[in-house]
PDB file of N, CA and C in Angstrom:
ATOM      1  N   MET A   1       0.984  -1.280   0.163  1.00 76.00           N
ATOM      2  CA  MET A   1      -0.034   0.021  -0.011  1.00 76.00           C
ATOM      3  C   MET A   1       0.899   0.874   0.112  1.00 76.00           C
ATOM      4  N   LEU A   2       1.849   1.234   0.623  1.00 81.00           N
ATOM      5  CA  LEU A   2       2.687   2.309   0.852  1.00 81.00           C
ATOM      6  C   LEU A   2       3.518   2.609  -0.406  1.00 81.00           C
ATOM      7  N   THR A   3       3.852   1.483  -1.331  1.00 88.00           N
ATOM      8  CA  THR A   3       4.205   1.586  -2.691  1.00 88.00           C
ATOM      9  C   THR A   3       3.372   2.470  -3.431  1.00 88.00           C
ATOM     10  N   VAL A   4       1.945   2.204  -3.624  1.00 89.00           N
ATOM     11  CA  VAL A   4       1.083   2.984  -4.348  1.00 89.00           C
ATOM     12  C   VAL A   4       0.883   4.251  -3.901  1.00 89.00           C
ATOM     13  N   ILE A   5       1.071   4.605  -2.708  1.00 88.00           N
ATOM     14  CA  ILE A   5       0.933   5.799  -2.248  1.00 88.00           C
ATOM     15  C   ILE A   5       2.047   6.896  -2.370  1.00 88.00           C
ATOM     16  N   VAL A   6       3.269   6.001  -2.606  1.00 90.00           N
ATOM     17  CA  VAL A   6       4.377   6.944  -3.343  1.00 90.00           C
ATOM     18  C   VAL A   6       4.522   7.435  -4.555  1.00 90.00           C
ATOM     19  N   ILE A   7       4.075   6.331  -5.374  1.00 92.00           N
ATOM     20  CA  ILE A   7       3.811   6.424  -6.839  1.00 92.00           C
ATOM     21  C   ILE A   7       2.873   7.594  -7.068  1.00 92.00           C
ATOM     22  N   LEU A   8       1.713   7.615  -6.410  1.00 91.00           N
ATOM     23  CA  LEU A   8       0.408   8.542  -6.786  1.00 91.00           C
ATOM     24  C   LEU A   8       1.285   9.959  -6.021  1.00 91.00           C
ATOM     25  N   LEU A   9       2.174  10.101  -5.270  1.00 91.00           N
ATOM     26  CA  LEU A   9       2.603  11.343  -4.837  1.00 91.00           C
ATOM     27  C   LEU A   9       3.661  11.371  -5.939  1.00 91.00           C
ATOM     28  N   VAL A  10       4.521  10.796  -6.528  1.00 93.00           N
ATOM     29  CA  VAL A  10       5.399  11.306  -7.622  1.00 93.00           C
ATOM     30  C   VAL A  10       4.322  11.669  -8.951  1.00 93.00           C
ATOM     31  N   VAL A  11       3.757  10.891  -9.319  1.00 93.00           N
ATOM     32  CA  VAL A  11       2.780  11.307 -10.216  1.00 93.00           C
ATOM     33  C   VAL A  11       2.028  12.566 -10.191  1.00 93.00           C
ATOM     34  N   TRP A  12       1.126  12.874  -8.957  1.00 91.00           N
ATOM     35  CA  TRP A  12       0.812  13.978  -8.767  1.00 91.00           C
ATOM     36  C   TRP A  12       1.878  15.236  -8.767  1.00 91.00           C
ATOM     37  N   ALA A  13       3.210  15.088  -8.356  1.00 92.00           N
ATOM     38  CA  ALA A  13       4.102  16.306  -8.582  1.00 92.00           C
ATOM     39  C   ALA A  13       4.490  16.754  -9.712  1.00 92.00           C
ATOM     40  N   VAL A  14       4.628  15.363 -10.515  1.00 92.00           N
ATOM     41  CA  VAL A  14       4.765  15.894 -11.813  1.00 92.00           C
ATOM     42  C   VAL A  14       4.060  16.553 -12.527  1.00 92.00           C
ATOM     43  N   LEU A  15       2.933  16.035 -12.227  1.00 90.00           N
ATOM     44  CA  LEU A  15       1.380  16.864 -13.079  1.00 90.00           C
ATOM     45  C   LEU A  15       1.511  18.117 -12.418  1.00 90.00           C
ATOM     46  N   ALA A  16       1.832  18.563 -11.482  1.00 90.00           N
ATOM     47  CA  ALA A  16       1.749  19.836 -10.877  1.00 90.00           C
ATOM     48  C   ALA A  16       3.069  20.556 -11.220  1.00 90.00           C
ATOM     49  N   VAL A  17       4.116  20.145 -11.550  1.00 91.00           N
ATOM     50  CA  VAL A  17       4.999  20.987 -12.277  1.00 91.00           C
ATOM     51  C   VAL A  17       4.804  21.299 -13.587  1.00 91.00           C
ATOM     52  N   VAL A  18       4.545  20.079 -14.249  1.00 90.00           N
ATOM     53  CA  VAL A  18       4.169  20.424 -15.980  1.00 90.00           C
ATOM     54  C   VAL A  18       3.047  21.348 -15.679  1.00 90.00           C
ATOM     55  N   GLY A  19       2.027  21.380 -14.715  1.00 88.00           N
ATOM     56  CA  GLY A  19       0.910  22.523 -15.022  1.00 88.00           C
ATOM     57  C   GLY A  19       1.459  24.000 -14.782  1.00 88.00           C
ATOM     58  N   PHE A  20       2.075  23.938 -13.905  1.00 87.00           N
ATOM     59  CA  PHE A  20       3.017  25.338 -13.529  1.00 87.00           C
ATOM     60  C   PHE A  20       3.862  25.735 -14.397  1.00 87.00           C
ATOM     61  N   ALA A  21       4.606  24.911 -15.142  1.00 89.00           N
ATOM     62  CA  ALA A  21       5.627  25.081 -16.090  1.00 89.00           C
ATOM     63  C   ALA A  21       4.973  25.517 -17.484  1.00 89.00           C
ATOM     64  N   LEU A  22       3.675  25.239 -17.775  1.00 86.00           N
ATOM     65  CA  LEU A  22       2.811  25.190 -19.100  1.00 86.00           C
ATOM     66  C   LEU A  22       2.183  26.398 -18.732  1.00 86.00           C
ATOM     67  N   GLU A  23       1.874  27.680 -19.399  1.00 78.00           N
ATOM     68  CA  GLU A  23       1.135  28.631 -18.890  1.00 78.00           C
ATOM     69  C   GLU A  23      -0.524  28.254 -19.106  1.00 78.00           C
ATOM     70  N   GLY A  24      -0.630  27.613 -19.987  1.00 81.00           N
ATOM     71  CA  GLY A  24      -1.837  27.072 -20.428  1.00 81.00           C
ATOM     72  C   GLY A  24      -2.562  26.050 -19.592  1.00 81.00           C
ATOM     73  N   LEU A  25      -1.828  25.059 -19.019  1.00 86.00           N
ATOM     74  CA  LEU A  25      -1.957  24.276 -18.133  1.00 86.00           C
ATOM     75  C   LEU A  25      -2.242  24.511 -16.756  1.00 86.00           C
ATOM     76  N   LEU A  26      -2.434  25.741 -16.179  1.00 87.00           N
ATOM     77  CA  LEU A  26      -2.105  25.970 -14.686  1.00 87.00           C
ATOM     78  C   LEU A  26      -3.418  25.347 -14.043  1.00 87.00           C
ATOM     79  N   TRP A  27      -4.385  24.832 -14.435  1.00 88.00           N
ATOM     80  CA  TRP A  27      -5.194  24.035 -13.943  1.00 88.00           C
ATOM     81  C   TRP A  27      -4.840  22.794 -13.505  1.00 88.00           C
ATOM     82  N   LEU A  28      -4.011  22.196 -14.664  1.00 89.00           N
ATOM     83  CA  LEU A  28      -3.352  21.155 -14.247  1.00 89.00           C
ATOM     84  C   LEU A  28      -2.733  20.786 -13.048  1.00 89.00           C
ATOM     85  N   GLY A  29      -1.638  22.116 -12.953  1.00 87.00           N
ATOM     86  CA  GLY A  29      -1.061  22.156 -11.347  1.00 87.00           C
ATOM     87  C   GLY A  29      -1.722  22.516 -10.668  1.00 87.00           C
ATOM     88  N   ILE A  30      -2.969  23.163 -10.461  1.00 88.00           N
ATOM     89  CA  ILE A  30      -3.933  23.044  -9.106  1.00 88.00           C
ATOM     90  C   ILE A  30      -4.148  21.749  -8.734  1.00 88.00           C
ATOM     91  N   ILE A  31      -4.910  21.039  -9.920  1.00 91.00           N
ATOM     92  CA  ILE A  31      -5.369  19.969  -9.709  1.00 91.00           C
ATOM     93  C   ILE A  31      -4.427  18.882  -8.814  1.00 91.00           C
ATOM     94  N   GLY A  32      -3.038  19.005  -9.599  1.00 89.00           N
ATOM     95  CA  GLY A  32      -2.037  18.144  -9.040  1.00 89.00           C
ATOM     96  C   GLY A  32      -1.657  18.494  -7.662  1.00 89.00           C
ATOM     97  N   VAL A  33      -1.420  19.883  -7.397  1.00 92.00           N
ATOM     98  CA  VAL A  33      -1.178  19.902  -5.975  1.00 92.00           C
ATOM     99  C   VAL A  33      -2.507  19.393  -4.906  1.00 92.00           C
ATOM    100  N   ILE A  34      -3.733  19.647  -5.527  1.00 93.00           N
ATOM    101  CA  ILE A  34      -4.739  19.182  -4.737  1.00 93.00           C
ATOM    102  C   ILE A  34      -4.728  17.735  -4.515  1.00 93.00           C
ATOM    103  N   LEU A  35      -4.339  16.955  -5.474  1.00 93.00           N
ATOM    104  CA  LEU A  35      -4.257  15.497  -5.431  1.00 93.00           C
ATOM    105  C   LEU A  35      -3.174  15.069  -4.311  1.00 93.00           C
ATOM    106  N   PHE A  36      -1.951  15.878  -4.638  1.00 92.00           N
ATOM    107  CA  PHE A  36      -0.838  15.414  -3.902  1.00 92.00           C
ATOM    108  C   PHE A  36      -1.393  15.608  -2.640  1.00 92.00           C
ATOM    109  N   ILE A  37      -1.775  16.678  -2.178  1.00 93.00           N
ATOM    110  CA  ILE A  37      -1.998  16.788  -0.380  1.00 93.00           C
ATOM    111  C   ILE A  37      -3.117  15.801  -0.301  1.00 93.00           C
ATOM    112  N   GLY A  38      -4.247  15.668  -0.799  1.00 93.00           N
ATOM    113  CA  GLY A  38      -5.257  14.577  -0.773  1.00 93.00           C
ATOM    114  C   GLY A  38      -4.383  13.217  -0.347  1.00 93.00           C
ATOM    115  N   THR A  39      -3.567  12.885  -1.165  1.00 93.00           N
ATOM    116  CA  THR A  39      -2.917  11.583  -1.354  1.00 93.00           C
ATOM    117  C   THR A  39      -2.109  11.395  -0.060  1.00 93.00           C
ATOM    118  N   LEU A  40      -1.339  12.473   0.482  1.00 93.00           N
ATOM    119  CA  LEU A  40      -0.603  12.449   1.532  1.00 93.00           C
ATOM    120  C   LEU A  40      -1.264  12.154   2.817  1.00 93.00           C
ATOM    121  N   VAL A  41      -2.429  13.103   2.954  1.00 93.00           N
ATOM    122  CA  VAL A  41      -3.438  13.037   4.162  1.00 93.00           C
ATOM    123  C   VAL A  41      -3.839  11.395   4.196  1.00 93.00           C
ATOM    124  N   PHE A  42      -4.159  10.992   3.054  1.00 92.00           N
ATOM    125  CA  PHE A  42      -5.022   9.768   2.878  1.00 92.00           C
ATOM    126  C   PHE A  42      -3.911   8.533   3.585  1.00 92.00           C
ATOM    127  N   GLY A  43      -2.840   9.091   2.955  1.00 90.00           N
ATOM    128  CA  GLY A  43      -1.446   7.898   3.579  1.00 90.00           C
ATOM    129  C   GLY A  43      -1.208   8.021   4.983  1.00 90.00           C
ATOM    130  N   PHE A  44      -1.021   9.239   5.615  1.00 89.00           N
ATOM    131  CA  PHE A  44      -0.963   9.561   7.021  1.00 89.00           C
ATOM    132  C   PHE A  44      -2.133   8.747   7.874  1.00 89.00           C
ATOM    133  N   VAL A  45      -3.332   9.211   7.477  1.00 91.00           N
ATOM    134  CA  VAL A  45      -4.607   8.441   8.022  1.00 91.00           C
ATOM    135  C   VAL A  45      -4.505   6.872   7.877  1.00 91.00           C
ATOM    136  N   ARG A  46      -4.269   6.216   6.804  1.00 88.00           N
ATOM    137  CA  ARG A  46      -4.082   4.871   6.754  1.00 88.00           C
ATOM    138  C   ARG A  46      -2.952   4.520   7.815  1.00 88.00           C
ATOM    139  N   ARG A  47      -1.702   4.980   7.794  1.00 85.00           N
ATOM    140  CA  ARG A  47      -0.735   4.332   8.567  1.00 85.00           C
ATOM    141  C   ARG A  47      -1.047   4.708   9.997  1.00 85.00           C
ATOM    142  N   ALA A  48      -1.602   5.742  10.514  1.00 85.00           N
ATOM    143  CA  ALA A  48      -1.994   5.787  11.885  1.00 85.00           C
ATOM    144  C   ALA A  48      -3.106   4.882  12.235  1.00 85.00           C
ATOM    145  N   ALA A  49      -4.264   4.513  11.521  1.00 82.00           N
ATOM    146  CA  ALA A  49      -5.172   3.545  11.542  1.00 82.00           C
ATOM    147  C   ALA A  49      -4.537   2.222  11.440  1.00 82.00           C
ATOM    148  N   GLY A  50      -3.497   1.966  10.876  1.00 79.00           N
ATOM    149  CA  GLY A  50      -2.638   0.865  10.920  1.00 79.00           C
ATOM    150  C   GLY A  50      -1.963   0.362  12.289  1.00 79.00           C
ATOM    151  N   ARG A  51      -1.580   1.414  12.795  1.00 76.00           N
ATOM    152  CA  ARG A  51      -0.657   1.525  14.202  1.00 76.00           C
ATOM    153  C   ARG A  51      -1.460   1.332  14.940  1.00 76.00           C
ATOM    154  N   ARG A  52      -2.802   1.903  14.887  1.00 77.00           N
ATOM    155  CA  ARG A  52      -3.517   1.789  16.187  1.00 77.00           C
ATOM    156  C   ARG A  52      -4.465   0.562  16.339  1.00 77.00           C
ATOM    157  N   GLY A  53      -4.617  -0.129  15.225  1.00 68.00           N
ATOM    158  CA  GLY A  53      -5.093  -1.461  15.167  1.00 68.00           C
ATOM    159  C   GLY A  53      -4.167  -2.519  15.466  1.00 68.00           C
ATOM    160  N   LYS A  54      -3.055  -2.118  15.494  1.00 65.00           N
ATOM    161  CA  LYS A  54      -2.041  -3.424  15.744  1.00 65.00           C
ATOM    162  C   LYS A  54      -1.705  -3.524  17.313  1.00 65.00           C
ATOM    163  N   GLY A  55      -2.213  -2.525  18.227  1.00 57.00           N
ATOM    164  CA  GLY A  55      -2.158  -2.652  19.640  1.00 57.00           C
ATOM    165  C   GLY A  55      -1.013  -1.982  20.028  1.00 57.00           C
ATOM    166  N   VAL A  56      -0.198  -0.985  19.189  1.00 51.00           N
ATOM    167  CA  VAL A  56       1.070  -0.147  19.518  1.00 51.00           C
ATOM    168  C   VAL A  56       0.591   0.944  20.064  1.00 51.00           C
TER     169      VAL A  56
END
């Protein structure tokens, strides 16, 4: 699961950079940043829930 989250973070970061680099694709950069933050939060929540479930 961690591998999938890391791959998604890399993809969203690339989309954000491309979106901000090309003037006409600013919307792509904004969506990339939103998805990056969403995936990061999702990953932290899943890890915290996994740790709580193991009795640690």
